[in-house]
Short mmCIF file of C-alpha atoms and ligand atoms in Angstrom, two decimals:
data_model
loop_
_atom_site.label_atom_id
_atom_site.label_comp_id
_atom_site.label_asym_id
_atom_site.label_seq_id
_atom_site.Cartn_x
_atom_site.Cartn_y
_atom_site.Cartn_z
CA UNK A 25 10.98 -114.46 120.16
CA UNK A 26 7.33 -114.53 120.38
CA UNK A 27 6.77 -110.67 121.56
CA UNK A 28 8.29 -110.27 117.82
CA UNK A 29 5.26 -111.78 116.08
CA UNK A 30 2.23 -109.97 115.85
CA UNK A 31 -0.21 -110.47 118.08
CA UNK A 32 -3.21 -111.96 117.49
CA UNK A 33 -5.53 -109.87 119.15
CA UNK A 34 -3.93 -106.75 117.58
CA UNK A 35 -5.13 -108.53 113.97
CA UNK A 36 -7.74 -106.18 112.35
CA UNK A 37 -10.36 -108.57 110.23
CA UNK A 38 -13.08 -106.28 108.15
CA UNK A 39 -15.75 -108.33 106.11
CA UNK A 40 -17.84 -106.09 104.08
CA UNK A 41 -21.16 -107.02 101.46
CA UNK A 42 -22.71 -109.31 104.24
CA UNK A 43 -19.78 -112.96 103.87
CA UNK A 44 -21.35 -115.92 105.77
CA UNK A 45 -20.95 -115.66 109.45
CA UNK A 46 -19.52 -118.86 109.63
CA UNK A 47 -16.35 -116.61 108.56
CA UNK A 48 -16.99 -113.70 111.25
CA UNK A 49 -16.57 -117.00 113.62
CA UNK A 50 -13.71 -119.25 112.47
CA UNK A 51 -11.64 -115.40 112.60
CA UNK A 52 -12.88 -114.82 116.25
CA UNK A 53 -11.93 -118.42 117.30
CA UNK A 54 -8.69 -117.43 116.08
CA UNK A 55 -8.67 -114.59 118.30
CA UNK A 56 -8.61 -111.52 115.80
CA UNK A 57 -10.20 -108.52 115.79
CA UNK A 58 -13.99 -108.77 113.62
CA UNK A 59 -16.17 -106.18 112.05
CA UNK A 60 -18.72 -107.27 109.21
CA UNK A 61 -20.91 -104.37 107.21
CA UNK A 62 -23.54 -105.74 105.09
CA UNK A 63 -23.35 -103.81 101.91
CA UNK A 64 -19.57 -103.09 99.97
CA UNK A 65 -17.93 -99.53 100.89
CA UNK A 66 -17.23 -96.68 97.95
CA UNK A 67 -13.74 -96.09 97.67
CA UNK A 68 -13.43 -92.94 99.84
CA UNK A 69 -15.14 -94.79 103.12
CA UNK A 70 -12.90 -97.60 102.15
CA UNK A 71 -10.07 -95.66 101.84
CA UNK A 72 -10.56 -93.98 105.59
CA UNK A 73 -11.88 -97.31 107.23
CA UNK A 74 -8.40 -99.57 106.14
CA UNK A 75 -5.84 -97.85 107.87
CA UNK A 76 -5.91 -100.19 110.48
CA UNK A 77 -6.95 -103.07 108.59
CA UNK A 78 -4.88 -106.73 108.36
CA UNK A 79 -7.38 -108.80 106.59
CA UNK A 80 -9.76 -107.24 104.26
CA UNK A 81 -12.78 -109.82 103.08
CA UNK A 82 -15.10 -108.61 99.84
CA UNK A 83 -17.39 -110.16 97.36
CA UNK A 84 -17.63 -108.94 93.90
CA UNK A 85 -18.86 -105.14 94.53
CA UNK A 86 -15.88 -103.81 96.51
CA UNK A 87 -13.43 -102.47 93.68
CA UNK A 88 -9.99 -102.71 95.68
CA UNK A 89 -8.27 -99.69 93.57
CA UNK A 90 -4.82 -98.58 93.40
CA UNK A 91 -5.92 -95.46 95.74
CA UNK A 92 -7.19 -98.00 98.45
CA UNK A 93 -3.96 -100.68 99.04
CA UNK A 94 -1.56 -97.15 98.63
CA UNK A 95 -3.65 -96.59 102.34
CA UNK A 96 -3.57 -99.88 103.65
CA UNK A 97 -0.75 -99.51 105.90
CA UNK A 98 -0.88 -102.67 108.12
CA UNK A 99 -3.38 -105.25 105.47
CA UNK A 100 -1.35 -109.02 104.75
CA UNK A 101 -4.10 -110.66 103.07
CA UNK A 102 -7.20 -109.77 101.43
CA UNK A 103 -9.75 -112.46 100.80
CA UNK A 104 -12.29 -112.40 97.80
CA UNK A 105 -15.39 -114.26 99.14
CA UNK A 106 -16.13 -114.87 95.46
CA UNK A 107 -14.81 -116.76 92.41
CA UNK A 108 -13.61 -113.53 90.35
CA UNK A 109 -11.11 -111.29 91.29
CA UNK A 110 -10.89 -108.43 88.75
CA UNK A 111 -12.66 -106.08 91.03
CA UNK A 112 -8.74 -106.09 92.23
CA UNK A 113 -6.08 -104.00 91.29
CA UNK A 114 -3.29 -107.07 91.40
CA UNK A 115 -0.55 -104.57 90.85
CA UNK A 116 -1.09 -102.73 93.77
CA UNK A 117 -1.41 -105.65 95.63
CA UNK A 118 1.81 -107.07 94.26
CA UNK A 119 3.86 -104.02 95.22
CA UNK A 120 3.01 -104.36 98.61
CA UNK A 121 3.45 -107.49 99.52
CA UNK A 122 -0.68 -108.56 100.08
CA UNK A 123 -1.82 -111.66 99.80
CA UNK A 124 -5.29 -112.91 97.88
CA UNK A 125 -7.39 -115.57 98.28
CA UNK A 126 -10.34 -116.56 96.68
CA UNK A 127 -12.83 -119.39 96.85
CA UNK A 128 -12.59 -120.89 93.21
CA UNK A 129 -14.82 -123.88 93.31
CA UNK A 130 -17.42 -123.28 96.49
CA UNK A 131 -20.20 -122.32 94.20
CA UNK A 132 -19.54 -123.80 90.73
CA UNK A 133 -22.61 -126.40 91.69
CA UNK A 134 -25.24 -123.39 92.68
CA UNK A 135 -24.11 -121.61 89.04
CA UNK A 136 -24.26 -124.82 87.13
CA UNK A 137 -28.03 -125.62 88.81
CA UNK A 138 -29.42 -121.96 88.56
CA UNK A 139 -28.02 -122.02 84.49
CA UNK A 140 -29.90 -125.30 83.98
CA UNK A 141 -33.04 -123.83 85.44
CA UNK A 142 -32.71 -120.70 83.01
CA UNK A 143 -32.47 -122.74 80.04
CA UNK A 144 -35.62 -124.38 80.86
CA UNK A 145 -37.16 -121.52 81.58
CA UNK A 146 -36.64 -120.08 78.16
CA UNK A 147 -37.29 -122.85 76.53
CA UNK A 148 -40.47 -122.74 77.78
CA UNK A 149 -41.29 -119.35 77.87
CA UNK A 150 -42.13 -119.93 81.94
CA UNK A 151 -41.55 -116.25 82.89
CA UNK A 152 -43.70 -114.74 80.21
CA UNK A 153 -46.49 -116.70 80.75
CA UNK A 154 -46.16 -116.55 84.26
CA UNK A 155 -46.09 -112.48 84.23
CA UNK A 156 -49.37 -113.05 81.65
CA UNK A 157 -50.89 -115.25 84.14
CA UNK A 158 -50.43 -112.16 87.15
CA UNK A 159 -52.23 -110.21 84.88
CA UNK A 160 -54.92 -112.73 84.56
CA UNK A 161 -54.04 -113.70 80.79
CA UNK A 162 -54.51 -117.52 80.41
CA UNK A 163 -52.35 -118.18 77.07
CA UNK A 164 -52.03 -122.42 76.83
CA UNK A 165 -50.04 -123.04 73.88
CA UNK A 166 -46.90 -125.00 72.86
CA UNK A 167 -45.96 -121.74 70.37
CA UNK A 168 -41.98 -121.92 70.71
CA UNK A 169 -41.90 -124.28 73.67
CA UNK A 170 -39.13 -126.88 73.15
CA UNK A 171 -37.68 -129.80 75.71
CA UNK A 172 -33.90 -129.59 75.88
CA UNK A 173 -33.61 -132.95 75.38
CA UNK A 174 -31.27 -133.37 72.45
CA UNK A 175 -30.84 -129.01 72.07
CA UNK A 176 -26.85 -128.08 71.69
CA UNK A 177 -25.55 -126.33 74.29
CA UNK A 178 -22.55 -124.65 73.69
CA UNK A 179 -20.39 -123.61 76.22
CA UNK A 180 -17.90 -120.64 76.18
CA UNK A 181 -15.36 -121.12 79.02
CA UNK A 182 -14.14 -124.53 79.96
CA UNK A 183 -13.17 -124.03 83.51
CA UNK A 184 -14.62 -125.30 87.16
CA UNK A 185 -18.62 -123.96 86.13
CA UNK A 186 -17.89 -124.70 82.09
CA UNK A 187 -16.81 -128.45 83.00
CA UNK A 188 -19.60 -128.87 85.50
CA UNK A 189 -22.35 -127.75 83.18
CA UNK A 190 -21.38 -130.33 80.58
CA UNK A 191 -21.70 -132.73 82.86
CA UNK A 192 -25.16 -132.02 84.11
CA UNK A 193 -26.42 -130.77 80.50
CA UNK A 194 -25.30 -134.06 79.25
CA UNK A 195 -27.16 -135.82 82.06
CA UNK A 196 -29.87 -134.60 81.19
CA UNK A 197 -29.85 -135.70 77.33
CA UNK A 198 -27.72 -131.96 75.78
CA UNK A 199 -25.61 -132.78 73.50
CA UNK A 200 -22.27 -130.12 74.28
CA UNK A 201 -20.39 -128.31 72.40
CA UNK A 202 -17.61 -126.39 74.58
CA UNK A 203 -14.98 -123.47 73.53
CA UNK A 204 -12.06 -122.40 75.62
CA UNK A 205 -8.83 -120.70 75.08
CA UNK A 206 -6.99 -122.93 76.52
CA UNK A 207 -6.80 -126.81 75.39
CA UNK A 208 -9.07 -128.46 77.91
CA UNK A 209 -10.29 -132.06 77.93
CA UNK A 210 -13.01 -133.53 77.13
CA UNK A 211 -15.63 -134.35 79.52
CA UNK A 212 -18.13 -137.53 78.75
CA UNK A 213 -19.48 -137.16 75.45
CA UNK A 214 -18.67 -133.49 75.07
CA UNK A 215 -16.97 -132.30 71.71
CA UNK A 216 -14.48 -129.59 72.02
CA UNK A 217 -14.86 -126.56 69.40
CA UNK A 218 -11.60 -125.02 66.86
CA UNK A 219 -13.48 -121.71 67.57
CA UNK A 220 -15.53 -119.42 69.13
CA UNK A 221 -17.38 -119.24 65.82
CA UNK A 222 -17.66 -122.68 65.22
CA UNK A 223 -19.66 -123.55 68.62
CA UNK A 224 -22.18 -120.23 67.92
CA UNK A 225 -23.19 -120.82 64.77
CA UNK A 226 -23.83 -124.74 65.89
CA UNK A 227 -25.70 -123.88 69.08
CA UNK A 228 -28.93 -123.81 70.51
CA UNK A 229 -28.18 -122.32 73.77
CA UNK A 230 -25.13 -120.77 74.26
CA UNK A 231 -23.99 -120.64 77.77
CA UNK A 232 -21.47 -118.35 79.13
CA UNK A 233 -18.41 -119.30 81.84
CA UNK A 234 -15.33 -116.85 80.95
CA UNK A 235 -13.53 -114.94 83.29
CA UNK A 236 -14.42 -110.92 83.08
CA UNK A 237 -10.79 -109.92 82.02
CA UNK A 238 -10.22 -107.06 80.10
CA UNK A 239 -9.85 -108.59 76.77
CA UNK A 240 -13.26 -110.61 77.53
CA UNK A 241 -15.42 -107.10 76.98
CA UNK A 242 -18.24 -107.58 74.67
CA UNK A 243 -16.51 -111.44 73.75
CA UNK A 244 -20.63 -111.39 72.45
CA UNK A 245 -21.10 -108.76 70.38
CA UNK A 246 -22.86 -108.17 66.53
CA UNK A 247 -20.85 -110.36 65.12
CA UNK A 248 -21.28 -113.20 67.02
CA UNK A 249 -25.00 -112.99 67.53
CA UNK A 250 -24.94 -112.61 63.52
CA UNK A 251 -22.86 -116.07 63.15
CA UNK A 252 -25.55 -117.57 65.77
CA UNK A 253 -28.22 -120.05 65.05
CA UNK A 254 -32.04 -118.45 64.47
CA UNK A 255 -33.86 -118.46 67.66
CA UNK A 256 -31.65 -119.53 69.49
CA UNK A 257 -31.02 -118.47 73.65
CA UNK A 258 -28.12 -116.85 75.26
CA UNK A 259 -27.08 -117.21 78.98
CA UNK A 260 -24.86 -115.25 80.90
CA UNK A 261 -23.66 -115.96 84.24
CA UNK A 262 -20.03 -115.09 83.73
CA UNK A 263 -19.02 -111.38 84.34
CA UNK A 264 -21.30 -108.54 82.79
CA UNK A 265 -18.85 -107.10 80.54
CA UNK A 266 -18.78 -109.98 78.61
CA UNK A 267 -22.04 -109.27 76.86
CA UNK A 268 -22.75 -106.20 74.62
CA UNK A 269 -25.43 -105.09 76.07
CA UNK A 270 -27.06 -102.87 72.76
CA UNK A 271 -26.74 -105.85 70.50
CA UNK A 272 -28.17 -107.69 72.85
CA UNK A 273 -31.16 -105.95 72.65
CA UNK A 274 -31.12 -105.69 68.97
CA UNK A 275 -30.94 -109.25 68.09
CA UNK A 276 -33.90 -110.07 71.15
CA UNK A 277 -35.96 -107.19 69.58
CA UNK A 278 -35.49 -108.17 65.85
CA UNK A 279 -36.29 -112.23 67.25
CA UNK A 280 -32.81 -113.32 66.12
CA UNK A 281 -32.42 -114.73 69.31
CA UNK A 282 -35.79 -116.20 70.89
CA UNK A 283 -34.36 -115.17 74.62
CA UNK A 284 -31.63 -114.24 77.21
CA UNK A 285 -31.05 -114.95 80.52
CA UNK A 286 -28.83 -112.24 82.25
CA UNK A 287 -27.08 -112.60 85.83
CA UNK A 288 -24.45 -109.82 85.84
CA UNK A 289 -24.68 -106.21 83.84
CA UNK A 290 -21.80 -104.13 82.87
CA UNK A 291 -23.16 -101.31 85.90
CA UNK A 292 -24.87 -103.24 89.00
CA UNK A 293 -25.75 -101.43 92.16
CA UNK A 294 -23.47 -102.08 94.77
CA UNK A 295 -26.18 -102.69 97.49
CA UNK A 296 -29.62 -103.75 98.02
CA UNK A 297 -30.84 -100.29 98.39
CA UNK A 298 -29.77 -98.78 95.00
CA UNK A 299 -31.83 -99.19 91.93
CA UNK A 300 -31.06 -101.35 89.06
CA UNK A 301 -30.63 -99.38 86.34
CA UNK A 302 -29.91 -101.14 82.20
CA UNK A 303 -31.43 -100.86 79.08
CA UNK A 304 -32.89 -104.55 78.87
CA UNK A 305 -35.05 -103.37 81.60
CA UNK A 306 -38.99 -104.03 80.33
CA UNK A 307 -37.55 -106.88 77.90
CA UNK A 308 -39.57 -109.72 78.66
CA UNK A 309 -38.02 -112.22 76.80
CA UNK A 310 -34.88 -111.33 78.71
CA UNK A 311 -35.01 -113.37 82.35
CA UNK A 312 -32.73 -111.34 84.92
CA UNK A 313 -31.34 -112.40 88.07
CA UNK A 314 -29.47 -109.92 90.19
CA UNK A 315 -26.24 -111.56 90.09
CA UNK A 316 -26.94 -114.61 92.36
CA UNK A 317 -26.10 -117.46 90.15
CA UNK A 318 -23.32 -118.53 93.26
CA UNK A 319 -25.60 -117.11 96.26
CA UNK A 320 -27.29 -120.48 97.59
CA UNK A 321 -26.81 -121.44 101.70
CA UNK A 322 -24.31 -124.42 100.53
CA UNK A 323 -22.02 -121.90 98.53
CA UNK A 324 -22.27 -119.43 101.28
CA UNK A 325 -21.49 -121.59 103.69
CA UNK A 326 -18.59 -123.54 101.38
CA UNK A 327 -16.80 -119.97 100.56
CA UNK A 328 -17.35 -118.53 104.24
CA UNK A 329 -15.12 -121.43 105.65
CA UNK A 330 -12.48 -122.13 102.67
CA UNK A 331 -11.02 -118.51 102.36
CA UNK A 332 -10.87 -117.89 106.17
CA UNK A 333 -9.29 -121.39 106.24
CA UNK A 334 -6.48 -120.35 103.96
CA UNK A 335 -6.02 -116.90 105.14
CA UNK A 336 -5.79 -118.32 109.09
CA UNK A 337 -3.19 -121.03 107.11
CA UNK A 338 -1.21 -117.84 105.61
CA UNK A 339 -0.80 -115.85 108.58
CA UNK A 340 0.18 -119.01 110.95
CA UNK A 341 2.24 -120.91 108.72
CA UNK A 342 2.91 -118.42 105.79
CA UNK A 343 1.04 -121.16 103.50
CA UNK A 344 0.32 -119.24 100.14
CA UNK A 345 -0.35 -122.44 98.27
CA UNK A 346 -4.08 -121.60 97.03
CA UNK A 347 -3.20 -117.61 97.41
CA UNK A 348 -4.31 -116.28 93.40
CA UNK A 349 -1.16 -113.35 93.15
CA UNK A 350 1.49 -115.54 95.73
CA UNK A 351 4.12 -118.10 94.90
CA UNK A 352 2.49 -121.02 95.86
CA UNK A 353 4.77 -122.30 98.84
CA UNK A 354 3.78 -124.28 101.84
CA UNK A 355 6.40 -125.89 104.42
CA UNK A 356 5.44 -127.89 107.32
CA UNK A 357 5.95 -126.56 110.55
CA UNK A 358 9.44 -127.31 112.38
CA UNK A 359 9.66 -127.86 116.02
CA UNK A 360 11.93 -126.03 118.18
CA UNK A 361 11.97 -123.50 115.66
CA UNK A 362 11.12 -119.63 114.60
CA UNK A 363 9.71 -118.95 111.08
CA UNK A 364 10.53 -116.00 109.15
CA UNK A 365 8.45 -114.39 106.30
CA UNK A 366 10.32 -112.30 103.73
CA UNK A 367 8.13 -111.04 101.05
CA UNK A 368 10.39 -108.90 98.18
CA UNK A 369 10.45 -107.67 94.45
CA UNK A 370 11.37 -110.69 92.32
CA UNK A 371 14.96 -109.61 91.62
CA UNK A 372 18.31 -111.26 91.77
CA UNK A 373 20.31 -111.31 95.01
CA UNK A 374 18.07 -111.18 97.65
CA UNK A 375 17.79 -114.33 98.79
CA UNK A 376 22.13 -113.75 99.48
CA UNK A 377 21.21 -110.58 101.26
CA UNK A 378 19.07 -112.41 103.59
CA UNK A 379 21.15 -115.31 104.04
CA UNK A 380 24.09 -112.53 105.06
CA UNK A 381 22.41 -111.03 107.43
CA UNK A 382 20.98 -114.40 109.46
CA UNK A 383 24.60 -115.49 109.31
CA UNK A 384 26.37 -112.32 110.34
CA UNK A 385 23.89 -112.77 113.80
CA UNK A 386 25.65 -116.40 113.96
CA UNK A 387 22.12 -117.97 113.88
CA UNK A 388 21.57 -121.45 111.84
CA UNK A 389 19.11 -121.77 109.73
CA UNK A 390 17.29 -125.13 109.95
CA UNK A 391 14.94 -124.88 106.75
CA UNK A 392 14.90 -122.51 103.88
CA UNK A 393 12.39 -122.56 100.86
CA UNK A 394 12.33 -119.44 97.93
CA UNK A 395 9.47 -119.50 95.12
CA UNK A 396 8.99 -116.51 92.79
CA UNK A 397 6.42 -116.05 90.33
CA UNK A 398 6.99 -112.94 87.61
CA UNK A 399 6.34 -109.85 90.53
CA UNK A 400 7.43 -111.52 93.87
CA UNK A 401 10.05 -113.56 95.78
CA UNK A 402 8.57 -115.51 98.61
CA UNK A 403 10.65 -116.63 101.07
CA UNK A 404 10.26 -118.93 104.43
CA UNK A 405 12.89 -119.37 106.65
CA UNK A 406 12.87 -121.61 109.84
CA UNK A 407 15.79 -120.76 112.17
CA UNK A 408 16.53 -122.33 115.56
CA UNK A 409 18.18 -119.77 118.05
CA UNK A 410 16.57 -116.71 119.55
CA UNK A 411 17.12 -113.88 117.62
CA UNK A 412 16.63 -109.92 118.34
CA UNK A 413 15.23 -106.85 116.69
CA UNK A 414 18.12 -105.96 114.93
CA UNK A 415 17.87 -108.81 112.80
CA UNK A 416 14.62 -107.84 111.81
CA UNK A 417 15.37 -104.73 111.12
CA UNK A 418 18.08 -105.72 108.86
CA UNK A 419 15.74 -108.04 106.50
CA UNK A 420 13.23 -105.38 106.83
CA UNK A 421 16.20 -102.69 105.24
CA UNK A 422 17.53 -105.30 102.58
CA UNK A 423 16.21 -102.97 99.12
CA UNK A 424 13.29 -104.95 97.36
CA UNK A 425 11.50 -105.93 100.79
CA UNK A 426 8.44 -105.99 100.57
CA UNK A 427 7.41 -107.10 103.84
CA UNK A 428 8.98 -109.14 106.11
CA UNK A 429 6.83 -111.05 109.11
CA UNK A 430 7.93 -113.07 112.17
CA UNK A 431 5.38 -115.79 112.48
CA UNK A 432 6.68 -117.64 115.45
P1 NAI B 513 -12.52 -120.68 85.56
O1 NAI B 513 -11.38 -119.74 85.63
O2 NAI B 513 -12.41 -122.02 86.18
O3 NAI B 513 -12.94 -120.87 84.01
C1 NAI B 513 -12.94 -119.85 83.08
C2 NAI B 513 -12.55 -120.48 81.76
O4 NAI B 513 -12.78 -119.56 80.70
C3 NAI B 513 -11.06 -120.86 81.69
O5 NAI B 513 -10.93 -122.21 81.31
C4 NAI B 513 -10.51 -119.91 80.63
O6 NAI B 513 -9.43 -120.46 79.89
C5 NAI B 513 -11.73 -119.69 79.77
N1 NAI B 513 -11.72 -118.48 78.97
C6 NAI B 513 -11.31 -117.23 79.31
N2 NAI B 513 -11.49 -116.37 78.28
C7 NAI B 513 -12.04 -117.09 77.28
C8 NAI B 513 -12.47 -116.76 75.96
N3 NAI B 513 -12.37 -115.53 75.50
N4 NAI B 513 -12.95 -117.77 75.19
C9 NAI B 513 -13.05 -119.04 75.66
N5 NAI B 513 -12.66 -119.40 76.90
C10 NAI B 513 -12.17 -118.44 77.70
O7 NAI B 513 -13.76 -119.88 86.17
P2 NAI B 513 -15.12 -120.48 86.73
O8 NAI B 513 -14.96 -120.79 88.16
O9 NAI B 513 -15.62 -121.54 85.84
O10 NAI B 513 -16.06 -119.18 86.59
C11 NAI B 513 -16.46 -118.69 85.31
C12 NAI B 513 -17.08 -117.32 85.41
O11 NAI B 513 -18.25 -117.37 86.22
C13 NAI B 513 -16.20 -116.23 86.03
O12 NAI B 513 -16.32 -115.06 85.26
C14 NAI B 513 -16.79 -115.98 87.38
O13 NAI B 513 -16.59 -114.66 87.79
C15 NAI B 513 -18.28 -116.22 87.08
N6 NAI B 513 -19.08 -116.56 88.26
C16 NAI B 513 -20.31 -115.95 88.37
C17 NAI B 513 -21.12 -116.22 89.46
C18 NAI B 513 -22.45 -115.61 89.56
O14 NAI B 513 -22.95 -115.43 90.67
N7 NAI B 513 -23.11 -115.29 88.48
C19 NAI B 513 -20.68 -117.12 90.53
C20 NAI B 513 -19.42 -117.77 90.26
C21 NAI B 513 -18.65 -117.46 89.17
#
């Protein structure tokens, strides 16, 4: 049975825009195939350079397009080294059976930290001064220097980083407001918001933490900055769309707001090499980071391990239990026993089909589990006799497969 499963050594791993070596290891322990690149890959070299790709790893700059999973003839899994996965076509993915992981909480500390630091910042007006100071202007004042003891920080985006902030902001004597779309609880002392509105035009510092979805573009546009309190600060360390960049501007320029600290832009260069290139470029008041609000050694190290750790899981045990586009399903291994993969369009009937065919080849099936979600049908099953090619190919032709793996 075992010649049936894919090797291990014939397992293709690329890692592109420089992941953690620790992950280059743990899939080299595990005997596959490794190549890392340091910077992300356009979609044309991407598109030449999967063919022969099982595992794909990316951070936020590789845009996984339609175009680029159509060519991806032999990739199971693909594993965002990142918290955000819209730089994925899910769609794609779905129709062909692939598998993505992501590492949702490695970094939510090193964002939460870096934010805190920001606020500060502004509040103090540290990277003006210090830029006067380089240019040997001595300027000590207390002009529109504030603590941010008792400030209101309003967060937009209750999730792992949202939750997290209000618990350090609060620490450290913020009183928080938080927003969300979705009912979330309370942390501590914080005091949950009826609207978007209602937290902006009661902030101080509004703090950003919402996914970069579609419907999230320019969630902070006029009308928001006009509902928000006079010189007051905006942070964003979310996704750039988020932001309107040109009102932005406006309301920094006309001192509505008194700063901004930016992390991610609607356009940022894909490697170290390429120029940055925005408007708020020259805008002093505006602090910018290049989009490393999660890039610390302890994240890197944190999100290098976990995805590897889950993708090893998936192709060993078929374990799609922290996968992002999978039904979760994890079974623990049987012994004396082969496991079968069948991946297929979520539509009625299939799971008969299979069960046909494994009983037509007189072979007894010794655990069985199915999950769906809305796109795909997941299912494991453990057998206990020998079986031959045949039956494989006879999954494998059932209409609606997917993709079907032997895993041992
Ligand atoms: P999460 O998924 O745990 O939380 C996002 C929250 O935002 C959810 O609770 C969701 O319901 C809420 N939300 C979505 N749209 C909303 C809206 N329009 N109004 C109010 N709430 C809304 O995500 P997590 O882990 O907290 O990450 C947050 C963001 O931070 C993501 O966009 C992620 O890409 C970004 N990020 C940025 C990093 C950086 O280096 N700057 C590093 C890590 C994450």
């Amino acid at each position: 049975m075992r010649e049936l499963s894919y090797p291990k050594n014939k397992i293709n791993v690329l890692l592109l825009e420089k992941v953690d070596k620790i992950a280059f290891d743990l899939f080299k322990e595990e005997g596959y195939n490794v190549e890392s690149l340091d910077g992300s890959l356009s979609e044309k070299d991407l598109i030449k350079k999967i063919k022969d790709v099982s595992i794909l790893g990316i951070r936020s700059k590789t845009i996984i397009s339609e175009k680029v999973i159509k060519s991806a003839n032999k990739l199971l899994a693909i594993g965002a080294f990142c918290i955000g996965t819209n730089q994925i076509k899910f769609e794609s993915c779905n129709d062909s059976g692939i598998v993505v992981f992501n590492a949702p909480y490695s970094n939510t500390r090193s964002v939460v930290e870096i934010v805190i630091a920001q606020i500060i910042n502004l509040m103090r007006k540290i990277v003006i001064k210090s830029n006067k100071m380089h240019s040997g202007v001595w300027r000590k004042d207390s002009l529109d220097s504030f603590e941010i003891r008792n400030k209101v920080i309003g967060i937009v985006g209750y999730g792992n980083i949202g939750s997290q902030l209000s618990v350090i902001s609060e620490a450290l004597g913020m009183k928080v407001l938080y927003y969300d779309i979705v009912d979330k609880l309370s942390i501590g002392n914080a005091k949950k918001c009826k609207s978007l509105n209602d937290l902006l035009k009661n902030s101080d510092i509004v703090s950003l933490h919402v996914d970069g979805k579609k419907s999230n573009t320019n969630l902070i546009s006029d009308k928001e900055f006009s509902i928000m309190k006079e010189k007051s600060i905006l942070v964003n360390y979310s996704r750039g769309n988020v932001v309107d960049i040109d009102s932005l501007i406006k309301n920094i320029k006309s001192k509505k707001l008194m700063g901004a600290a930016l992390d991610v832009f609607p356009e940022e260069p894909s490697n170290n090499k390429e120029k940055f290139k925005s408007k708020v470029k020259g805008i002093e008041e505006i602090i910018l980071s290049p989009h490393i609000g999660g890039s610390t050694k302890e994240a890197q190290k944190n999100i290098g391990s976990y995805v590897p750790d889950k993708i090893i899981d998936f192709i060993n045990s078929g374990n799609t239990s922290s996968s992002v586009n999978f039904p979760k399903l994890s079974l623990p291994e049987q012994s004396d026993s082969h496991r079968l993969i069948h991946i297929h369009k979520n539509q009625p009937g299939v799971m008969l089909k299979i069960n046909k065919i494994i009983s037509e080849y007189n072979i007894n099936i010794k655990g069985q589990y199915l999950k769906t979600n809305e796109e795909i049908g997941y299912v494991i099953t453990d057998i206990d006799s020998v079986y031959n090619k045949e039956v494989v190919k006879s999954l494998k032709n059932i209409p609606a497969t997917l993709k079907l793996r032997v895993l041992y």
